[in-house]
């Protein structure tokens, strides 16, 4: 006989006593019937259950910790679309204030009350906007001179982040790469200038190179470029990709010149969601002056008590991140940012030193410039080791850590390295736990009797498909 009460009415049924928990989750088609919010929540939540805890993810640069008030503010603004400025004019003003603060952290000489800049979803959009502005300025000048504009190029080191490859592909602008080597670990200004010609729209040094954590020497580049421009009559500018460094240098190394204090630096981009300490997605781009932001890229709104310029690739975008950024500026202030970045750097330095002391490893650079660093296996050690850094990555994953192993860019692509990014939320205590896990993992790998698959593959120089060869740093894959 049918039990009329059996599972009638999901609202009364406990979540794990429901029909839904016996069914596979929808893959191809939308389910026909609704279910309760509790069941829907549980199913979605559980699908992400087995993932790494975000704060143990040492591969990402992106913020994984904000305090409760920031989180509350952002959650409360989750239903606000930034583009609806007429409805939320105060958020547009708050955005402009953030741009002002960024511009002044980077020593903007602009005298306008509202500095020229733009909100972005991340550095990717911010870099694109900086790149497009340089391209349009170059094109306008060439057109005025009656010269061809069909072969633009830009110059960058081979340590570029994947966004620059996208920029090159999507706008069809040739990317000229200055190779990195083990001796030249950052952009070489002399080599960069050799690649420049009348079609060069800009040079892009990087502060906080994704692959290595190092900074390109923008001051040296600016100086060499100034002479080069004088000699050739060009006026090639610099866009600084300061995705990480833009929020590190102003606080920890304010005397170092890499920003608008330099003559040819006309635009700078950064990620608010990296060391800007805001949850994703947030980026910023600032121009040295309004005149470097081509009119074609911007539209002006005048209902804010002044003309505010709006620029962007996306139309709708979340506003919560602006509240998060403005909150952090107020909450932390200059000294608070400095304290957070200082701690991240100290912990990076500690990890760098401790890993440098481990027998199998050698650090790529003997100094730390941003809260991240890479290391590789000592060539002598590697000769007899039965394992690779990919095996270490796998071992650490078992403890919940994500520490990526990847190959360096062209020229030095034979080097498999491992990278740690230290962000707010990573303490000395956690660093010690990680170091212990690394030591334990190495000890067990050293006991192996037979070489691992990746070891065999590496010796034969073949690519292994599958998880062990997920090159987190490979430019043809998603990279963070
Ligand atoms: C992370 C990064 C980017 C891309 O930034 P998103 O904020 O992730 O879009 C660009 N350039 C560099 C140097 C980066 O480190």
PDB file of C-alpha atoms in Angstrom, residues 57-277:
ATOM      1  CA  UNK A  57      46.083  27.898  -2.196  1.00  0.00           C
ATOM      2  CA  UNK A  58      49.577  29.334  -2.534  1.00  0.00           C
ATOM      3  CA  UNK A  59      49.313  29.408  -6.330  1.00  0.00           C
ATOM      4  CA  UNK A  60      46.946  32.333  -6.545  1.00  0.00           C
ATOM      5  CA  UNK A  61      47.738  36.016  -6.176  1.00  0.00           C
ATOM      6  CA  UNK A  62      44.138  36.829  -5.526  1.00  0.00           C
ATOM      7  CA  UNK A  63      42.724  37.841  -2.141  1.00  0.00           C
ATOM      8  CA  UNK A  64      41.338  34.974  -0.077  1.00  0.00           C
ATOM      9  CA  UNK A  65      40.902  36.798   3.206  1.00  0.00           C
ATOM     10  CA  UNK A  66      39.038  39.963   4.157  1.00  0.00           C
ATOM     11  CA  UNK A  67      37.779  40.877   7.602  1.00  0.00           C
ATOM     12  CA  UNK A  68      34.155  40.465   8.666  1.00  0.00           C
ATOM     13  CA  UNK A  69      33.175  44.099   8.146  1.00  0.00           C
ATOM     14  CA  UNK A  70      34.567  44.163   4.631  1.00  0.00           C
ATOM     15  CA  UNK A  71      32.775  40.925   3.865  1.00  0.00           C
ATOM     16  CA  UNK A  72      29.527  42.305   5.286  1.00  0.00           C
ATOM     17  CA  UNK A  73      29.819  45.516   3.276  1.00  0.00           C
ATOM     18  CA  UNK A  74      30.490  43.618   0.072  1.00  0.00           C
ATOM     19  CA  UNK A  75      27.691  41.131   0.665  1.00  0.00           C
ATOM     20  CA  UNK A  76      25.280  43.985   1.296  1.00  0.00           C
ATOM     21  CA  UNK A  77      26.242  45.514  -2.053  1.00  0.00           C
ATOM     22  CA  UNK A  78      26.047  42.267  -3.985  1.00  0.00           C
ATOM     23  CA  UNK A  79      22.921  43.387  -5.869  1.00  0.00           C
ATOM     24  CA  UNK A  80      24.390  46.638  -7.154  1.00  0.00           C
ATOM     25  CA  UNK A  81      25.427  47.012 -10.762  1.00  0.00           C
ATOM     26  CA  UNK A  82      28.136  49.616 -11.087  1.00  0.00           C
ATOM     27  CA  UNK A  83      26.978  50.793 -14.489  1.00  0.00           C
ATOM     28  CA  UNK A  84      23.700  52.103 -13.050  1.00  0.00           C
ATOM     29  CA  UNK A  85      25.442  55.267 -12.029  1.00  0.00           C
ATOM     30  CA  UNK A  86      22.344  57.368 -12.157  1.00  0.00           C
ATOM     31  CA  UNK A  87      20.786  55.205  -9.493  1.00  0.00           C
ATOM     32  CA  UNK A  88      23.951  54.854  -7.449  1.00  0.00           C
ATOM     33  CA  UNK A  89      25.842  58.080  -8.031  1.00  0.00           C
ATOM     34  CA  UNK A  90      27.589  57.802  -4.700  1.00  0.00           C
ATOM     35  CA  UNK A  91      29.298  54.621  -5.758  1.00  0.00           C
ATOM     36  CA  UNK A  92      30.558  56.361  -8.875  1.00  0.00           C
ATOM     37  CA  UNK A  93      32.019  59.063  -6.651  1.00  0.00           C
ATOM     38  CA  UNK A  94      33.526  56.418  -4.385  1.00  0.00           C
ATOM     39  CA  UNK A  95      35.073  54.839  -7.487  1.00  0.00           C
ATOM     40  CA  UNK A  96      36.569  58.180  -8.482  1.00  0.00           C
ATOM     41  CA  UNK A  97      37.955  58.596  -4.978  1.00  0.00           C
ATOM     42  CA  UNK A  98      39.638  55.184  -5.239  1.00  0.00           C
ATOM     43  CA  UNK A  99      41.173  56.211  -8.566  1.00  0.00           C
ATOM     44  CA  UNK A 100      42.448  59.417  -6.948  1.00  0.00           C
ATOM     45  CA  UNK A 101      43.997  57.458  -4.108  1.00  0.00           C
ATOM     46  CA  UNK A 102      45.656  55.022  -6.529  1.00  0.00           C
ATOM     47  CA  UNK A 103      46.927  57.877  -8.707  1.00  0.00           C
ATOM     48  CA  UNK A 104      48.454  59.627  -5.711  1.00  0.00           C
ATOM     49  CA  UNK A 105      50.043  56.436  -4.396  1.00  0.00           C
ATOM     50  CA  UNK A 106      51.746  56.316  -7.798  1.00  0.00           C
ATOM     51  CA  UNK A 107      52.773  59.987  -7.665  1.00  0.00           C
ATOM     52  CA  UNK A 108      50.445  61.295 -10.345  1.00  0.00           C
ATOM     53  CA  UNK A 109      51.280  64.820 -11.485  1.00  0.00           C
ATOM     54  CA  UNK A 110      47.730  65.382 -12.764  1.00  0.00           C
ATOM     55  CA  UNK A 111      46.201  68.525 -11.377  1.00  0.00           C
ATOM     56  CA  UNK A 112      42.540  67.797 -12.044  1.00  0.00           C
ATOM     57  CA  UNK A 113      40.383  67.140  -9.000  1.00  0.00           C
ATOM     58  CA  UNK A 114      39.379  63.768 -10.461  1.00  0.00           C
ATOM     59  CA  UNK A 115      42.357  61.859 -11.814  1.00  0.00           C
ATOM     60  CA  UNK A 116      42.179  59.969 -15.101  1.00  0.00           C
ATOM     61  CA  UNK A 117      41.718  56.293 -14.546  1.00  0.00           C
ATOM     62  CA  UNK A 118      39.311  53.424 -14.774  1.00  0.00           C
ATOM     63  CA  UNK A 119      37.837  50.643 -12.766  1.00  0.00           C
ATOM     64  CA  UNK A 120      38.367  47.156 -14.212  1.00  0.00           C
ATOM     65  CA  UNK A 121      37.438  43.571 -13.466  1.00  0.00           C
ATOM     66  CA  UNK A 122      41.103  42.795 -12.863  1.00  0.00           C
ATOM     67  CA  UNK A 123      44.510  43.634 -14.217  1.00  0.00           C
ATOM     68  CA  UNK A 124      43.567  41.873 -17.436  1.00  0.00           C
ATOM     69  CA  UNK A 125      40.956  44.469 -18.332  1.00  0.00           C
ATOM     70  CA  UNK A 126      43.164  47.226 -16.895  1.00  0.00           C
ATOM     71  CA  UNK A 127      46.151  46.121 -19.041  1.00  0.00           C
ATOM     72  CA  UNK A 128      43.941  45.961 -22.129  1.00  0.00           C
ATOM     73  CA  UNK A 129      42.754  49.507 -21.512  1.00  0.00           C
ATOM     74  CA  UNK A 130      46.306  50.764 -21.023  1.00  0.00           C
ATOM     75  CA  UNK A 131      47.389  48.945 -24.171  1.00  0.00           C
ATOM     76  CA  UNK A 132      44.466  50.154 -26.262  1.00  0.00           C
ATOM     77  CA  UNK A 133      45.073  53.759 -25.177  1.00  0.00           C
ATOM     78  CA  UNK A 134      48.722  53.498 -26.243  1.00  0.00           C
ATOM     79  CA  UNK A 135      47.688  51.987 -29.565  1.00  0.00           C
ATOM     80  CA  UNK A 136      45.085  54.697 -30.260  1.00  0.00           C
ATOM     81  CA  UNK A 137      47.509  57.502 -29.362  1.00  0.00           C
ATOM     82  CA  UNK A 138      50.111  56.003 -31.666  1.00  0.00           C
ATOM     83  CA  UNK A 139      47.553  55.564 -34.465  1.00  0.00           C
ATOM     84  CA  UNK A 140      46.266  59.110 -34.215  1.00  0.00           C
ATOM     85  CA  UNK A 141      49.768  60.503 -34.415  1.00  0.00           C
ATOM     86  CA  UNK A 142      50.676  58.293 -37.372  1.00  0.00           C
ATOM     87  CA  UNK A 143      47.479  59.223 -39.194  1.00  0.00           C
ATOM     88  CA  UNK A 144      48.181  62.912 -38.663  1.00  0.00           C
ATOM     89  CA  UNK A 145      51.602  62.353 -40.244  1.00  0.00           C
ATOM     90  CA  UNK A 146      50.064  60.418 -43.121  1.00  0.00           C
ATOM     91  CA  UNK A 147      51.959  57.267 -42.178  1.00  0.00           C
ATOM     92  CA  UNK A 148      50.689  53.658 -42.233  1.00  0.00           C
ATOM     93  CA  UNK A 149      49.111  52.279 -39.089  1.00  0.00           C
ATOM     94  CA  UNK A 150      48.714  48.634 -40.031  1.00  0.00           C
ATOM     95  CA  UNK A 151      51.688  47.136 -38.181  1.00  0.00           C
ATOM     96  CA  UNK A 152      51.648  48.160 -34.534  1.00  0.00           C
ATOM     97  CA  UNK A 153      53.819  46.302 -32.034  1.00  0.00           C
ATOM     98  CA  UNK A 154      54.671  46.408 -28.352  1.00  0.00           C
ATOM     99  CA  UNK A 155      57.707  45.188 -26.428  1.00  0.00           C
ATOM    100  CA  UNK A 156      57.639  43.118 -23.242  1.00  0.00           C
ATOM    101  CA  UNK A 157      59.785  40.486 -21.542  1.00  0.00           C
ATOM    102  CA  UNK A 158      59.026  36.819 -22.093  1.00  0.00           C
ATOM    103  CA  UNK A 159      57.887  36.793 -18.459  1.00  0.00           C
ATOM    104  CA  UNK A 160      54.608  38.424 -19.504  1.00  0.00           C
ATOM    105  CA  UNK A 161      51.314  37.356 -18.016  1.00  0.00           C
ATOM    106  CA  UNK A 162      48.888  35.696 -20.433  1.00  0.00           C
ATOM    107  CA  UNK A 163      46.782  38.868 -20.732  1.00  0.00           C
ATOM    108  CA  UNK A 164      49.427  40.381 -23.007  1.00  0.00           C
ATOM    109  CA  UNK A 165      49.153  37.476 -25.367  1.00  0.00           C
ATOM    110  CA  UNK A 166      45.391  38.047 -25.384  1.00  0.00           C
ATOM    111  CA  UNK A 167      45.943  41.746 -26.036  1.00  0.00           C
ATOM    112  CA  UNK A 168      48.211  40.891 -28.967  1.00  0.00           C
ATOM    113  CA  UNK A 169      45.765  38.372 -30.425  1.00  0.00           C
ATOM    114  CA  UNK A 170      42.521  40.243 -29.895  1.00  0.00           C
ATOM    115  CA  UNK A 171      43.746  43.595 -31.189  1.00  0.00           C
ATOM    116  CA  UNK A 172      46.217  42.087 -33.638  1.00  0.00           C
ATOM    117  CA  UNK A 173      49.179  43.967 -32.264  1.00  0.00           C
ATOM    118  CA  UNK A 174      52.506  42.216 -32.643  1.00  0.00           C
ATOM    119  CA  UNK A 175      54.101  41.214 -29.342  1.00  0.00           C
ATOM    120  CA  UNK A 176      57.893  41.428 -29.314  1.00  0.00           C
ATOM    121  CA  UNK A 177      59.396  39.402 -26.507  1.00  0.00           C
ATOM    122  CA  UNK A 178      62.696  40.149 -24.843  1.00  0.00           C
ATOM    123  CA  UNK A 179      63.880  36.746 -23.656  1.00  0.00           C
ATOM    124  CA  UNK A 180      64.618  36.164 -19.996  1.00  0.00           C
ATOM    125  CA  UNK A 181      67.665  34.085 -19.147  1.00  0.00           C
ATOM    126  CA  UNK A 182      69.110  32.769 -15.920  1.00  0.00           C
ATOM    127  CA  UNK A 183      71.536  35.699 -15.968  1.00  0.00           C
ATOM    128  CA  UNK A 184      69.072  38.344 -17.190  1.00  0.00           C
ATOM    129  CA  UNK A 185      66.188  37.602 -14.893  1.00  0.00           C
ATOM    130  CA  UNK A 186      64.243  40.772 -15.737  1.00  0.00           C
ATOM    131  CA  UNK A 187      63.565  42.938 -18.799  1.00  0.00           C
ATOM    132  CA  UNK A 188      66.848  44.117 -20.301  1.00  0.00           C
ATOM    133  CA  UNK A 189      66.378  47.768 -21.391  1.00  0.00           C
ATOM    134  CA  UNK A 190      69.056  47.560 -24.082  1.00  0.00           C
ATOM    135  CA  UNK A 191      67.533  44.459 -25.630  1.00  0.00           C
ATOM    136  CA  UNK A 192      64.060  45.993 -25.350  1.00  0.00           C
ATOM    137  CA  UNK A 193      65.119  49.099 -27.261  1.00  0.00           C
ATOM    138  CA  UNK A 194      66.668  46.987 -30.006  1.00  0.00           C
ATOM    139  CA  UNK A 195      63.164  45.699 -30.710  1.00  0.00           C
ATOM    140  CA  UNK A 196      61.578  49.147 -30.911  1.00  0.00           C
ATOM    141  CA  UNK A 197      60.792  50.977 -34.127  1.00  0.00           C
ATOM    142  CA  UNK A 198      58.378  53.583 -35.461  1.00  0.00           C
ATOM    143  CA  UNK A 199      55.520  51.094 -35.035  1.00  0.00           C
ATOM    144  CA  UNK A 200      56.084  50.476 -31.341  1.00  0.00           C
ATOM    145  CA  UNK A 201      53.043  51.629 -29.396  1.00  0.00           C
ATOM    146  CA  UNK A 202      54.627  51.078 -25.962  1.00  0.00           C
ATOM    147  CA  UNK A 203      57.034  49.084 -23.825  1.00  0.00           C
ATOM    148  CA  UNK A 204      55.524  47.135 -20.943  1.00  0.00           C
ATOM    149  CA  UNK A 205      57.745  46.534 -17.917  1.00  0.00           C
ATOM    150  CA  UNK A 206      56.253  44.407 -15.148  1.00  0.00           C
ATOM    151  CA  UNK A 207      56.410  45.072 -11.413  1.00  0.00           C
ATOM    152  CA  UNK A 208      55.944  41.654  -9.854  1.00  0.00           C
ATOM    153  CA  UNK A 209      56.606  39.281 -12.756  1.00  0.00           C
ATOM    154  CA  UNK A 210      54.101  36.448 -12.504  1.00  0.00           C
ATOM    155  CA  UNK A 211      56.708  33.769 -13.246  1.00  0.00           C
ATOM    156  CA  UNK A 212      59.457  34.920 -10.906  1.00  0.00           C
ATOM    157  CA  UNK A 213      58.175  37.587  -8.514  1.00  0.00           C
ATOM    158  CA  UNK A 214      60.889  40.023  -9.608  1.00  0.00           C
ATOM    159  CA  UNK A 215      60.536  43.651 -10.748  1.00  0.00           C
ATOM    160  CA  UNK A 216      61.668  45.010 -14.096  1.00  0.00           C
ATOM    161  CA  UNK A 217      63.878  48.073 -13.670  1.00  0.00           C
ATOM    162  CA  UNK A 218      61.545  50.790 -14.940  1.00  0.00           C
ATOM    163  CA  UNK A 219      63.868  53.628 -13.965  1.00  0.00           C
ATOM    164  CA  UNK A 220      66.718  52.241 -16.066  1.00  0.00           C
ATOM    165  CA  UNK A 221      64.320  51.578 -18.924  1.00  0.00           C
ATOM    166  CA  UNK A 222      62.936  55.105 -18.730  1.00  0.00           C
ATOM    167  CA  UNK A 223      66.409  56.594 -18.841  1.00  0.00           C
ATOM    168  CA  UNK A 224      67.512  54.490 -21.801  1.00  0.00           C
ATOM    169  CA  UNK A 225      64.206  55.134 -23.558  1.00  0.00           C
ATOM    170  CA  UNK A 226      64.553  58.874 -23.082  1.00  0.00           C
ATOM    171  CA  UNK A 227      67.871  58.836 -24.952  1.00  0.00           C
ATOM    172  CA  UNK A 228      66.460  56.500 -27.564  1.00  0.00           C
ATOM    173  CA  UNK A 229      63.413  58.720 -28.163  1.00  0.00           C
ATOM    174  CA  UNK A 230      65.656  61.781 -28.410  1.00  0.00           C
ATOM    175  CA  UNK A 231      67.923  60.086 -30.890  1.00  0.00           C
ATOM    176  CA  UNK A 232      65.188  58.625 -33.082  1.00  0.00           C
ATOM    177  CA  UNK A 233      62.500  61.294 -32.750  1.00  0.00           C
ATOM    178  CA  UNK A 234      59.983  58.675 -31.614  1.00  0.00           C
ATOM    179  CA  UNK A 235      57.930  59.123 -28.505  1.00  0.00           C
ATOM    180  CA  UNK A 236      57.476  55.553 -27.355  1.00  0.00           C
ATOM    181  CA  UNK A 237      55.810  55.490 -23.930  1.00  0.00           C
ATOM    182  CA  UNK A 238      55.779  53.006 -21.063  1.00  0.00           C
ATOM    183  CA  UNK A 239      52.789  51.195 -19.622  1.00  0.00           C
ATOM    184  CA  UNK A 240      53.688  49.554 -16.316  1.00  0.00           C
ATOM    185  CA  UNK A 241      51.921  46.279 -15.578  1.00  0.00           C
ATOM    186  CA  UNK A 242      52.016  46.570 -11.795  1.00  0.00           C
ATOM    187  CA  UNK A 243      49.423  43.883 -11.094  1.00  0.00           C
ATOM    188  CA  UNK A 244      51.244  42.953  -7.882  1.00  0.00           C
ATOM    189  CA  UNK A 245      53.856  45.678  -7.438  1.00  0.00           C
ATOM    190  CA  UNK A 246      51.360  48.535  -7.683  1.00  0.00           C
ATOM    191  CA  UNK A 247      50.208  47.774  -4.163  1.00  0.00           C
ATOM    192  CA  UNK A 248      53.586  46.699  -2.760  1.00  0.00           C
ATOM    193  CA  UNK A 249      56.084  49.347  -3.863  1.00  0.00           C
ATOM    194  CA  UNK A 250      54.224  52.455  -2.607  1.00  0.00           C
ATOM    195  CA  UNK A 251      54.172  50.996   0.889  1.00  0.00           C
ATOM    196  CA  UNK A 252      57.426  49.081   1.190  1.00  0.00           C
ATOM    197  CA  UNK A 253      59.746  50.899  -1.193  1.00  0.00           C
ATOM    198  CA  UNK A 254      58.379  54.432  -1.650  1.00  0.00           C
ATOM    199  CA  UNK A 255      61.719  55.838  -2.822  1.00  0.00           C
ATOM    200  CA  UNK A 256      62.092  53.461  -5.725  1.00  0.00           C
ATOM    201  CA  UNK A 257      61.096  55.206  -8.945  1.00  0.00           C
ATOM    202  CA  UNK A 258      58.951  53.066 -11.177  1.00  0.00           C
ATOM    203  CA  UNK A 259      55.771  55.156 -11.457  1.00  0.00           C
ATOM    204  CA  UNK A 260      54.554  58.538 -12.734  1.00  0.00           C
ATOM    205  CA  UNK A 261      57.698  60.202 -11.405  1.00  0.00           C
ATOM    206  CA  UNK A 262      59.347  58.802 -14.515  1.00  0.00           C
ATOM    207  CA  UNK A 263      59.051  60.748 -17.748  1.00  0.00           C
ATOM    208  CA  UNK A 264      57.782  58.100 -20.137  1.00  0.00           C
ATOM    209  CA  UNK A 265      55.460  56.222 -17.796  1.00  0.00           C
ATOM    210  CA  UNK A 266      52.055  57.326 -19.086  1.00  0.00           C
ATOM    211  CA  UNK A 267      49.845  54.598 -17.635  1.00  0.00           C
ATOM    212  CA  UNK A 268      49.916  52.010 -14.855  1.00  0.00           C
ATOM    213  CA  UNK A 269      47.616  49.089 -14.127  1.00  0.00           C
ATOM    214  CA  UNK A 270      47.169  46.976 -11.010  1.00  0.00           C
ATOM    215  CA  UNK A 271      44.922  44.312  -9.507  1.00  0.00           C
ATOM    216  CA  UNK A 272      42.808  45.584  -6.612  1.00  0.00           C
ATOM    217  CA  UNK A 273      42.096  41.929  -5.912  1.00  0.00           C
ATOM    218  CA  UNK A 274      45.756  40.967  -5.491  1.00  0.00           C
ATOM    219  CA  UNK A 275      47.750  43.014  -2.988  1.00  0.00           C
ATOM    220  CA  UNK A 276      44.977  45.638  -3.051  1.00  0.00           C
ATOM    221  CA  UNK A 277      43.460  43.207  -0.548  1.00  0.00           C
TER     222      UNK A 277
END
